[in-house]
Short mmCIF file of C-alpha atoms in Angstrom, two decimals:
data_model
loop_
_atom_site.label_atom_id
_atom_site.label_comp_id
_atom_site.label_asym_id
_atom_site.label_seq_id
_atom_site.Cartn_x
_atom_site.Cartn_y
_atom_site.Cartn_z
CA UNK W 58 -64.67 2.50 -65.86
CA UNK W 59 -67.09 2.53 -62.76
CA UNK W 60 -70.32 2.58 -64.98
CA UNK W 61 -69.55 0.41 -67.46
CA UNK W 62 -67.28 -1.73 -65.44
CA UNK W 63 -64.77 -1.88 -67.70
CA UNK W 64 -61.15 -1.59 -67.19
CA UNK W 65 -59.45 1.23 -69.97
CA UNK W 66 -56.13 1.71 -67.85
CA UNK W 67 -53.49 1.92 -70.90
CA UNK W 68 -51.44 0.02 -68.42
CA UNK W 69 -53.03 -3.33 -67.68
CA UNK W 70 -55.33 -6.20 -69.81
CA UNK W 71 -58.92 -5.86 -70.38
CA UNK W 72 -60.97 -7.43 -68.16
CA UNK W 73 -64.58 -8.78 -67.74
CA UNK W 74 -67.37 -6.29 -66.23
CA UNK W 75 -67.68 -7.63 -62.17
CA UNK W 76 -71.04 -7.52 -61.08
CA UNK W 77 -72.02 -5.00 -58.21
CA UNK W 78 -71.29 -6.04 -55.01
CA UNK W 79 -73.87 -6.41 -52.39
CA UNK W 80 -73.75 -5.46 -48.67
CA UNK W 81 -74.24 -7.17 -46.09
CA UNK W 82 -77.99 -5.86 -45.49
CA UNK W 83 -79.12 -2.18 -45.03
CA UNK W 84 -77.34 -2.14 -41.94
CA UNK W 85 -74.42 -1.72 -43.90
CA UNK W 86 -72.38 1.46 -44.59
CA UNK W 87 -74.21 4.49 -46.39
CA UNK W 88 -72.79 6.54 -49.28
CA UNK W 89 -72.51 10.16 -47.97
CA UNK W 90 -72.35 12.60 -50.27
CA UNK W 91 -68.78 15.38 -50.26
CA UNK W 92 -68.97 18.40 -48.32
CA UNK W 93 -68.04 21.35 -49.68
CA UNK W 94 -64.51 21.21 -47.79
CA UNK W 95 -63.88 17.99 -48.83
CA UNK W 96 -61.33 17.00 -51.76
CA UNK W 97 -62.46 15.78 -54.79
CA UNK W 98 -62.78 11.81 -55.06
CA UNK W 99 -63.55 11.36 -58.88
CA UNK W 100 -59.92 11.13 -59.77
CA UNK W 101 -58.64 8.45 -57.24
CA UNK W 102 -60.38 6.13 -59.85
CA UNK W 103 -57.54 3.22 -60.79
CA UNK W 104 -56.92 0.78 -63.44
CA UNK W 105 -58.50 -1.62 -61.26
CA UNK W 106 -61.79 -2.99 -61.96
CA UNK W 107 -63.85 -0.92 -59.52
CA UNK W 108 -66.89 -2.02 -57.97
CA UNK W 109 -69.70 -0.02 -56.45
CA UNK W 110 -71.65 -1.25 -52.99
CA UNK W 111 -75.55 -1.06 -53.21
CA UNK W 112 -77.86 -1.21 -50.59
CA UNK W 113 -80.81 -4.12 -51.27
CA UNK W 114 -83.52 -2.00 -51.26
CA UNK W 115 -82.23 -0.73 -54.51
CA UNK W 116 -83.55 -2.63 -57.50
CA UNK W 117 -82.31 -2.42 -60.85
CA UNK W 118 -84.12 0.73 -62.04
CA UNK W 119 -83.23 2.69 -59.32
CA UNK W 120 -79.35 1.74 -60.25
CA UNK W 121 -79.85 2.47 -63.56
CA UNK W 122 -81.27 6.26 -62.85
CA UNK W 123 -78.83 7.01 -60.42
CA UNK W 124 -76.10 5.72 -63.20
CA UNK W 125 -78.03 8.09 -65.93
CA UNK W 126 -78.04 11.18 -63.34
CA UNK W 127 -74.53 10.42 -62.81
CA UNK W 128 -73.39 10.13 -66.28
CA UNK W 129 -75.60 13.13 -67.30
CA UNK W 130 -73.56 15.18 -64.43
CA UNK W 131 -70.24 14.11 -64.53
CA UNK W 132 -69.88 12.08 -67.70
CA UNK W 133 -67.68 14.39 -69.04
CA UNK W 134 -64.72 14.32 -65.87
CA UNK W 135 -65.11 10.52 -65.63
CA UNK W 136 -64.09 9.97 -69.13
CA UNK W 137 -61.23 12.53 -69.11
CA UNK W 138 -60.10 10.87 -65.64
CA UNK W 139 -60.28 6.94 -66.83
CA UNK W 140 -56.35 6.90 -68.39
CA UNK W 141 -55.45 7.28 -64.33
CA UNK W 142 -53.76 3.81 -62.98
CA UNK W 143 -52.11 3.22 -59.73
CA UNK W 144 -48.05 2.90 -60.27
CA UNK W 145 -47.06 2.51 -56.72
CA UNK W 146 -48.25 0.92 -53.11
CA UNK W 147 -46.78 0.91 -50.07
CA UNK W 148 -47.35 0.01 -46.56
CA UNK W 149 -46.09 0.93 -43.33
CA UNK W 150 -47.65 2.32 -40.26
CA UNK W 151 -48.28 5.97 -40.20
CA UNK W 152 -51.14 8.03 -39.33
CA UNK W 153 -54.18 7.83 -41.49
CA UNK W 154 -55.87 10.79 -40.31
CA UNK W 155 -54.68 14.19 -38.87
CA UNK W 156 -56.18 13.25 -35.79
CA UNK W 157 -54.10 10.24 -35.15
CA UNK W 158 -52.29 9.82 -31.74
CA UNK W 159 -50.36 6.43 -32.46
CA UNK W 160 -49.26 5.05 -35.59
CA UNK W 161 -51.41 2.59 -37.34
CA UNK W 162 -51.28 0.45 -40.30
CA UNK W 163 -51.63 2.52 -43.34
CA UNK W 164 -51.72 1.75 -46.99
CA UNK W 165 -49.80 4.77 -49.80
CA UNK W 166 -51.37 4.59 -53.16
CA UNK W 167 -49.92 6.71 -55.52
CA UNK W 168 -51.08 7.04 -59.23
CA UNK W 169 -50.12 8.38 -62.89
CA UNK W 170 -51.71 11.49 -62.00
CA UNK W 171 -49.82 12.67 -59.59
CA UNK W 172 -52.17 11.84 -56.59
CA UNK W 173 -51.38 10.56 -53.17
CA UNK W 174 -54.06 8.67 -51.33
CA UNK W 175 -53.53 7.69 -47.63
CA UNK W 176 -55.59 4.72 -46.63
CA UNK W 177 -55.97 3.29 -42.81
CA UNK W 178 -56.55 -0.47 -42.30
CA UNK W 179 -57.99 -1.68 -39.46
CA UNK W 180 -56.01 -4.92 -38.78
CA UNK W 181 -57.18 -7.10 -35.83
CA UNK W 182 -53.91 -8.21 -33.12
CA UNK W 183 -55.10 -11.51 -31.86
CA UNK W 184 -54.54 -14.71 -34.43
CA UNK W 185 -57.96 -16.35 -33.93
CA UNK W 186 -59.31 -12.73 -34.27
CA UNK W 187 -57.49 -12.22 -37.32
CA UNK W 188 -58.83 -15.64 -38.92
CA UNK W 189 -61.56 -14.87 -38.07
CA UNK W 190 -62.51 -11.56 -38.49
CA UNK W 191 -61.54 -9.31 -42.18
CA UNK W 192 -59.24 -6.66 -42.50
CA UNK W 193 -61.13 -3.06 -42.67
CA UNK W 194 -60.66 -0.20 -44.93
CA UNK W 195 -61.74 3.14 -44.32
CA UNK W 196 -60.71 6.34 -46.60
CA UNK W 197 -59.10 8.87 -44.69
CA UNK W 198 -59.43 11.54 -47.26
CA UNK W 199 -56.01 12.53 -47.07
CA UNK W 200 -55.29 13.46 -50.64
CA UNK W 201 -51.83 15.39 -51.69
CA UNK W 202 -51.05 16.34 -55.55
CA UNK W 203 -47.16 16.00 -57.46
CA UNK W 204 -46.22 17.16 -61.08
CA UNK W 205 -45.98 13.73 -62.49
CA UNK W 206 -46.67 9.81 -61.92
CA UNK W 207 -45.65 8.84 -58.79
CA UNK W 208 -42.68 6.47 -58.13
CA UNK W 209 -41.91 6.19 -54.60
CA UNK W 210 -42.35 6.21 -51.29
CA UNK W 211 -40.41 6.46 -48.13
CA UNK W 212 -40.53 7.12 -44.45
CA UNK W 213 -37.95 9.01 -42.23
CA UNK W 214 -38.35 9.52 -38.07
CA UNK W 215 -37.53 12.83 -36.89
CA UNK W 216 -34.16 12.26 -36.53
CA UNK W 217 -33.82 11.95 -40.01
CA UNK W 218 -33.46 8.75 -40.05
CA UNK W 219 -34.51 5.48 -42.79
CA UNK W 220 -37.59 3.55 -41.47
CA UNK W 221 -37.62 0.08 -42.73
CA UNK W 222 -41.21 -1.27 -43.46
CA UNK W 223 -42.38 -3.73 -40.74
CA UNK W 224 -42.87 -7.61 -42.01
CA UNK W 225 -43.80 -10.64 -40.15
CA UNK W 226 -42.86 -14.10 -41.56
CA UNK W 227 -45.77 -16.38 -42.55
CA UNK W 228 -45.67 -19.96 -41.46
CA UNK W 229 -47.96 -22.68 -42.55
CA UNK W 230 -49.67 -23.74 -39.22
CA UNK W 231 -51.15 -27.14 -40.82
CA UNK W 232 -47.84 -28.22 -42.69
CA UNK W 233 -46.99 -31.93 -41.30
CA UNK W 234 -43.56 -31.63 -38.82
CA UNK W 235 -41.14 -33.61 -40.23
CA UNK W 236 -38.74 -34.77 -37.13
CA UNK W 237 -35.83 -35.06 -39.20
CA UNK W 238 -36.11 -31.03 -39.97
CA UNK W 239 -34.02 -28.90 -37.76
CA UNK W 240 -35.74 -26.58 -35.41
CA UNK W 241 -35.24 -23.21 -36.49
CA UNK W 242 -35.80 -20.07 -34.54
CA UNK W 243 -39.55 -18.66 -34.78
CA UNK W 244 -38.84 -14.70 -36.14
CA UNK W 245 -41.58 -12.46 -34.73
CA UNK W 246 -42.85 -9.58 -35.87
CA UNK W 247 -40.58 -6.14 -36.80
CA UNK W 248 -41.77 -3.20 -36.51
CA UNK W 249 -38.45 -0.41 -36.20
CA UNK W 250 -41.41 2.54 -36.20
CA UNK W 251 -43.67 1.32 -33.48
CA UNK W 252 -41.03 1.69 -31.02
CA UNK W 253 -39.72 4.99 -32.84
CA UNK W 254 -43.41 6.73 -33.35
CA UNK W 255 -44.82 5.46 -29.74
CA UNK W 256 -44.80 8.53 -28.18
CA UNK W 257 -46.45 10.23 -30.82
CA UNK W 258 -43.40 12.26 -32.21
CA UNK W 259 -44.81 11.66 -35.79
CA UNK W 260 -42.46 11.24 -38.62
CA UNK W 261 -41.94 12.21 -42.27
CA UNK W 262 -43.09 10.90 -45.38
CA UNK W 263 -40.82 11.05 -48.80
CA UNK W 264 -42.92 11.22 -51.83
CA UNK W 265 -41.47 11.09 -55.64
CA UNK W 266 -42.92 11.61 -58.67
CA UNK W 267 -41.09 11.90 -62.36
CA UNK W 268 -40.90 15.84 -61.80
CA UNK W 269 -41.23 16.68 -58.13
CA UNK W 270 -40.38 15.59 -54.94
CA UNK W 271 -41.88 16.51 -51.50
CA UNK W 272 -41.73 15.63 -47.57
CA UNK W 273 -45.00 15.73 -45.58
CA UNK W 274 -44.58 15.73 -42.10
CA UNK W 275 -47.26 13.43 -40.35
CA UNK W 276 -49.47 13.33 -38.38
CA UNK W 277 -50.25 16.96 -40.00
CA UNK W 278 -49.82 15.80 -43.46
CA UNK W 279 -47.88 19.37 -43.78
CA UNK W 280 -45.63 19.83 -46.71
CA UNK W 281 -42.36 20.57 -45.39
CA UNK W 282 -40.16 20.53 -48.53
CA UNK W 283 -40.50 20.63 -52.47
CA UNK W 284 -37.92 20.43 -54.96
CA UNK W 285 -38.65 20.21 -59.03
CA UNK W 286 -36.23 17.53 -60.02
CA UNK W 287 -36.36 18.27 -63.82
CA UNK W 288 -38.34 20.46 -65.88
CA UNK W 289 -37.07 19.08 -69.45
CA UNK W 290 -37.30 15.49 -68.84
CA UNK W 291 -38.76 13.02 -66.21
CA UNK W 292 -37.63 10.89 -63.85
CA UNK W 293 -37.09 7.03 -64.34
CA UNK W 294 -35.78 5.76 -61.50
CA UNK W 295 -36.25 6.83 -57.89
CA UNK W 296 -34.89 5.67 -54.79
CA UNK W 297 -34.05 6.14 -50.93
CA UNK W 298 -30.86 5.06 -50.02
CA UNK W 299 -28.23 5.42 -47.60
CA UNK W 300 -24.61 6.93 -48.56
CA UNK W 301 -21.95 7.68 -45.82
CA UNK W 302 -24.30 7.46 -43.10
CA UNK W 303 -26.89 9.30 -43.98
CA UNK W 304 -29.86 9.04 -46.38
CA UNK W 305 -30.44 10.92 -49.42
CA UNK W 306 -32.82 10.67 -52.17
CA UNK W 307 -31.25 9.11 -55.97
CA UNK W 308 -33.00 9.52 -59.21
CA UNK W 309 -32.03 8.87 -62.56
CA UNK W 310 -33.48 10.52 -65.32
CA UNK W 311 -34.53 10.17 -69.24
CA UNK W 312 -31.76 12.24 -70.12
CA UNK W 313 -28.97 10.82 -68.26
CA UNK W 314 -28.40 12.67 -65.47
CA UNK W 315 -27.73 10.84 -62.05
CA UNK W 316 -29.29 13.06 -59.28
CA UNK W 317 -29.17 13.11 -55.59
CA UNK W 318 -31.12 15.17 -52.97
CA UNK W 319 -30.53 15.84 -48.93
CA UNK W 320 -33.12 14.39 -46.76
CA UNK W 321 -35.17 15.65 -45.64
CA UNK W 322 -34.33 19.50 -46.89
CA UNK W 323 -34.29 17.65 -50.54
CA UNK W 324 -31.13 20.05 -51.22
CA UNK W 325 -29.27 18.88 -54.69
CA UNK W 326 -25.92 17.45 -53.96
CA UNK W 327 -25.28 15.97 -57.81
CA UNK W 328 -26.12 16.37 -60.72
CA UNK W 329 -24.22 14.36 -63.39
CA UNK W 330 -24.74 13.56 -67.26
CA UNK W 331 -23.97 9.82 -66.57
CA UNK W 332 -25.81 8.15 -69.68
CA UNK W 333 -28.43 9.42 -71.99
CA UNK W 334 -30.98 7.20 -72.27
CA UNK W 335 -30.55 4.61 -76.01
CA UNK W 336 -32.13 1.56 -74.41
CA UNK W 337 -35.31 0.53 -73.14
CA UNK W 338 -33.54 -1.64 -71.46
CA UNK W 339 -31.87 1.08 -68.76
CA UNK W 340 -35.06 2.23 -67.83
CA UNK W 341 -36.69 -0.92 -67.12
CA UNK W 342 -33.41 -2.39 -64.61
CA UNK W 343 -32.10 0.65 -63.32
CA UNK W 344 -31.87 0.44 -59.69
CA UNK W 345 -29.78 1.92 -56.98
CA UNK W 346 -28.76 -0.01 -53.88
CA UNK W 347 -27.02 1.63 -50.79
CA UNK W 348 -23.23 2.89 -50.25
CA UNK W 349 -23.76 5.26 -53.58
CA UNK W 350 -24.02 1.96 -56.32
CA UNK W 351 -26.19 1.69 -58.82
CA UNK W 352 -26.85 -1.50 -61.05
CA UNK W 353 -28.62 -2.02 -64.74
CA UNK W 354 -28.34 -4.16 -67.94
CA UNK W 355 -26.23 -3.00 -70.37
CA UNK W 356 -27.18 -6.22 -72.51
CA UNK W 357 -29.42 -9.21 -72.12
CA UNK W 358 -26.12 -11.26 -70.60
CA UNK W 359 -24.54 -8.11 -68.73
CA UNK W 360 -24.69 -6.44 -65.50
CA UNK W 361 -23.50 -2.98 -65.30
CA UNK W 362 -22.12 -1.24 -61.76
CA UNK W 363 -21.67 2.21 -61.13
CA UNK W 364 -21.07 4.21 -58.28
CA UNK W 365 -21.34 8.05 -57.40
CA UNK W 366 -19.64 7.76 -54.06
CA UNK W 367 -15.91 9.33 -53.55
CA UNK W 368 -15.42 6.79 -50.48
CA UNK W 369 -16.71 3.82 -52.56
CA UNK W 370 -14.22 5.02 -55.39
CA UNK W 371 -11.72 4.60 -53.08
CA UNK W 372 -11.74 1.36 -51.84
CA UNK W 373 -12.61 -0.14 -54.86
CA UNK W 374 -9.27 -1.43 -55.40
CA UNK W 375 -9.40 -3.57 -52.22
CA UNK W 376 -13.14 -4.28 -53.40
CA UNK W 377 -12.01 -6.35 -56.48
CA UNK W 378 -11.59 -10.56 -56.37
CA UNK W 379 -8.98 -12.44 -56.90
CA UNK W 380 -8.22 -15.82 -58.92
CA UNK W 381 -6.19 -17.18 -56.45
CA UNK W 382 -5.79 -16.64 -52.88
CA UNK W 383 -2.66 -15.68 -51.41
CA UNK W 384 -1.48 -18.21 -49.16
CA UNK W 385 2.07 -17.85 -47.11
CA UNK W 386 4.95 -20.50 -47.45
CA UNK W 387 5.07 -21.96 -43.76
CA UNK W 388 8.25 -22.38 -42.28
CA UNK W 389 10.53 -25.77 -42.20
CA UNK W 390 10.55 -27.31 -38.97
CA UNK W 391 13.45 -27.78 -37.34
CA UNK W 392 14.42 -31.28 -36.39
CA UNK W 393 15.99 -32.04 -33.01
CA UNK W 394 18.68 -34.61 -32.14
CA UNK W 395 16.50 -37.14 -30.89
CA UNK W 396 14.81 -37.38 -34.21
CA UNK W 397 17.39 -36.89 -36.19
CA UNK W 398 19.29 -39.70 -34.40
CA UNK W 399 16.54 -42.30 -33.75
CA UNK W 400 14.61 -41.20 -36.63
CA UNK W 401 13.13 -44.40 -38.73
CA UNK W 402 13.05 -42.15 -42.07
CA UNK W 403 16.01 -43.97 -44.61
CA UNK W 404 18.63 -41.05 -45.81
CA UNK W 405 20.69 -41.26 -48.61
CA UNK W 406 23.80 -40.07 -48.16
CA UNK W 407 26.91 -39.09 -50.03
CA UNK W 408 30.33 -41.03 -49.66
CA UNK W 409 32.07 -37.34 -50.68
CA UNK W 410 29.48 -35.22 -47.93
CA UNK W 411 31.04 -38.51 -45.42
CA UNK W 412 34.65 -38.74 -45.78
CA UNK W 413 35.77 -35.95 -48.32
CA UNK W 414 37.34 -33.27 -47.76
CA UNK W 415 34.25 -30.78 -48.30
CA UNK W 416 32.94 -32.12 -45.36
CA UNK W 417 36.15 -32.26 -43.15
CA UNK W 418 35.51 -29.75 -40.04
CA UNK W 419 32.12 -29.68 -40.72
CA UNK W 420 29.23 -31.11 -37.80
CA UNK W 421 26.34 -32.78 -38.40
CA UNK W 422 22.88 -31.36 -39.68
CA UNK W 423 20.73 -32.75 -36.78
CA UNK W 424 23.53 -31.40 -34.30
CA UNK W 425 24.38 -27.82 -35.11
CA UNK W 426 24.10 -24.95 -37.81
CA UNK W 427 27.00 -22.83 -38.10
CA UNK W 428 25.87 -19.56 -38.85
CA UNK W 429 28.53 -16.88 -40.37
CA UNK W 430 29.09 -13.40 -38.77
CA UNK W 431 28.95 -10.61 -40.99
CA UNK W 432 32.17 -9.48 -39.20
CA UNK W 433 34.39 -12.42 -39.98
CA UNK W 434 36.89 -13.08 -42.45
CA UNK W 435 34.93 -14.53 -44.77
CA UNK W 436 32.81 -11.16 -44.75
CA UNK W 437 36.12 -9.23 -45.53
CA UNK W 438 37.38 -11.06 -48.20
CA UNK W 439 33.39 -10.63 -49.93
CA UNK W 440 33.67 -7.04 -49.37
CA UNK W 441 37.17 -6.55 -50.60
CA UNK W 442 36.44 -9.34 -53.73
CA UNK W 443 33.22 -6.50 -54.71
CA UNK W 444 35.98 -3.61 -54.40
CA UNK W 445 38.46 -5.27 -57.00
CA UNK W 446 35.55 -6.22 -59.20
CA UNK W 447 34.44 -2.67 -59.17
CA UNK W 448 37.91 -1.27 -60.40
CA UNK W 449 38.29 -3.98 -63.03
CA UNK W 450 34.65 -3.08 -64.51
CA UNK W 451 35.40 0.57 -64.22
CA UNK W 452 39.00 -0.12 -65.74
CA UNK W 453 37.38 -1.98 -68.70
CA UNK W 454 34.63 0.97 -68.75
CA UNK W 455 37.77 3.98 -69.14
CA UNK W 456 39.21 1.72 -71.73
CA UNK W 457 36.10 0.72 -73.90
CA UNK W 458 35.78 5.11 -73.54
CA UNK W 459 39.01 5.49 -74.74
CA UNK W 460 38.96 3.21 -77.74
CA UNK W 461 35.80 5.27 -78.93
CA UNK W 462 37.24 8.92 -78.51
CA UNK W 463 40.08 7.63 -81.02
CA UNK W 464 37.63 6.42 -83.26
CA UNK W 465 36.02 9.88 -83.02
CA UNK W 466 38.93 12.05 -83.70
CA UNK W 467 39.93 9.50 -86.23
CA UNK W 468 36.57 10.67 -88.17
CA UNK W 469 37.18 14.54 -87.66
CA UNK W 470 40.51 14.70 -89.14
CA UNK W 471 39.19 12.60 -92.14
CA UNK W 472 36.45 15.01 -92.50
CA UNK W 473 38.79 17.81 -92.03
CA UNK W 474 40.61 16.51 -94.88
CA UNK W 475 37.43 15.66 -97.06
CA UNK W 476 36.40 19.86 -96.56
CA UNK W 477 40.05 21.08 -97.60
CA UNK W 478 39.96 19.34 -101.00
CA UNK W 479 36.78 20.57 -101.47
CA UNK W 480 37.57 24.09 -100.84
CA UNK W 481 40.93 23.90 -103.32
CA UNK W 482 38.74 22.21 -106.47
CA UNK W 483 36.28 24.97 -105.84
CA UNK W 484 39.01 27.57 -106.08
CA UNK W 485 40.39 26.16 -109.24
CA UNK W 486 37.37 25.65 -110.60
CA UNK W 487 36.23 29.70 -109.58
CA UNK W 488 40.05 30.56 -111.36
CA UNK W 489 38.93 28.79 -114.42
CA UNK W 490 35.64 30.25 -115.46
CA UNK W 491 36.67 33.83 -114.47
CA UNK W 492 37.92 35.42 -117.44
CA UNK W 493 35.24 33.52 -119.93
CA UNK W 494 32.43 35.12 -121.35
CA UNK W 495 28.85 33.81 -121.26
CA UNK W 496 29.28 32.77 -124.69
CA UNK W 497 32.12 30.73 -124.32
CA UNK W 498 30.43 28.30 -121.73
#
């Protein structure tokens, strides 16, 4: 709460009231009041403790009229509006105002209402200027409205495709050098959409909420696209990721369904009842990474992977570990005569493999290998050895067939037997009771 400086977000602890924060003299920047063209401001209020900037001159009864006229005016809107709370941030350079040539460095608040608010900062480039001098803020006024808290933001270059969000890496400049350290490379500073936006091309923002998505194009902060992701339920989980070379827009929601949209013509591509949603637990680890994957808890010890991608489907098989890995049997060398006949290595060897007759004809190891032809004798005698073994199994097979159709006509003619007695008793038995009366029985 601005006038009471209290903080009533449902979202975050209660905190102390901050005392008003004084300028740096009157020289410093004036409230203005909103033009009739200009967007409302009372409901970018956040569940941060807000302060409110004061010129000296004003003591403490002029504060606390303007706080009754204000609270007399508006009290009503500012107490409806004080459940609002920011629920994302991003940065990345963009342009703050419709006016911008060049990208700057630009700060994406989005809140539980549904509001976007674009913010420029004014960073300085040199180091010593930077230590020196603070980082500036100055509202833009760019305000754009979703069905729903927001959840996230991305930005795409005209080409459609994923801008990463630039980072520098911060070094401690008085840490001691310790010589035994390796040197490591210095990384400088990335920035993939100051060389994509130099020329002033512009690019496109992504903005999600839990019902609605949209894409702004920028520097004209135009709505280009708008899709209502779900009508019924809301969405839990919304991300930017790439699938198949190309980047689409994921979001899971509280009733189960896994959805995807085109960028940036947010087009649906899926729409599948994966999970309805039984566990808090889902909702607060869902996450999807790139190449169609997804990853949550399904219990406090368990990590569960999905995927909605046909090509990740298919590898997946190659995709899975192993316990051991393979390793081929190398090959025996082959030792020479030299080695073989100098060699210091002790063999045992065999008074039979020496001077019996197994051995008689045959050379020695470290000399020569005598390598059958298939052609040879030897190879005849195989083959013709398989053929007589074939006709003695199939011999045994015609006999062992034999044996059993006698055993089967063995069984008919004693059934054939069994039937004709049967059919003379019932005769006689038919001639016996066919001249009595019922009484006689």
């Amino acid at each position: 709460d601005h006038v009471n400086g209290h903080c009533t977000s449902p979202t975050s602890q209660p905190c102390s009231a901050g005392k008003p924060r004084i300028p740096m003299g009157p020289e410093g920047p004036r409230l203005t009041r909103r033009g009739p063209g200009r967007p409302p401001f009372r409901k970018a209020q956040s569940a941060a403790c807000m302060e409110i900037s004061l010129p000296v001159s004003h003591t403490e009864e002029s504060r606390e009229n303007s706080f009754s006229r204000s609270r007399s005016s508006s009290v009503s809107s500012i107490d409806r509006d004080t459940k609002e709370a920011i629920t994302t941030l991003q940065f990345g350079e963009s342009y703050g105002r419709k006016s911008d040539v060049l990208p700057t460095p630009c700060l994406w608040v989005g809140t539980s209402l549904g509001m976007v608010l674009l913010i420029p900062l004014s960073i300085p480039t040199d180091h010593e200027e930077r230590m020196e001098e603070a980082v500036t803020v100055g509202p833009s006024g760019a305000v754009q409205m979703l069905k729903g808290s927001i959840l996230r933001f991305a930005f795409l270059d005209c080409m459609g495709a994923l801008i990463q969000s630039p980072y520098e890496v911060w070094r401690d400049l008085n840490a001691p050098e310790d010589p035994d350290r390796p040197r490591r490379r210095k990384l400088v500073h990335f920035s993939p959409s100051s060389s994509q936006d130099a020329n002033g091309d512009g690019h496109l923002a992504v903005v999600c909420s839990e019902r609605q998505a949209k894409v702004f194009l920028m520097p004209s902060q135009a709505c280009l696209f708008v899709h209502n992701i779900t009508e019924s339920s809301f969405v839990l989980r919304a991300d930017v990721v790439s699938v198949c070379n190309s980047v689409c827009l994921a979001c899971f929601c509280a009733n189960g369904h896994v959805m995807t949209l085109s960028l940036p013509s947010l087009r649906p591509l899926m729409d599948v009842n994966y999970l309805p949603l039984t566990d808090m637990r889902i909702a607060r680890t869902f996450c999807f990474t790139n190449g169609g994957q997804a990853l949550y808890l399904s219990s406090p010890t368990e990590i569960q992977r999905i995927t909605y991608s046909q090509e990740m489907c298919d590898n997946l098989q190659e995709m899975l570990g192993e316990l051991f890995t393979p390793i081929e049997t190398p090959e025996a060398q082959n030792r020479g005569f030299l080695k073989g006949f100098f060699g210091g290595n002790a063999h045992a060897f065999d008074r039979e493999e020496l001077f019996g007759e197994a051995a008689a004809g045959k050379a020695s190891r470290s000399l020569a290998q005598h390598i059958p032809g298939q052609g040879g004798v030897e190879g005849m005698k195989m083959a013709a050895g398989g053929a007589v073994g074939e006709l003695a199994r199939a011999r045994i097979a015609l006999d062992e067939r034999g044996q059993r159709l006698g055993e089967l006509e063995e069984r008919t003619a004693l059934m054939m037997t069994s039937a004709e007695s049967f059919s003379k008793h019932a005769h006689e038995l038919m001639l016996k009771c066919k001249d009595k009366k019922w009484y006689q029985f």
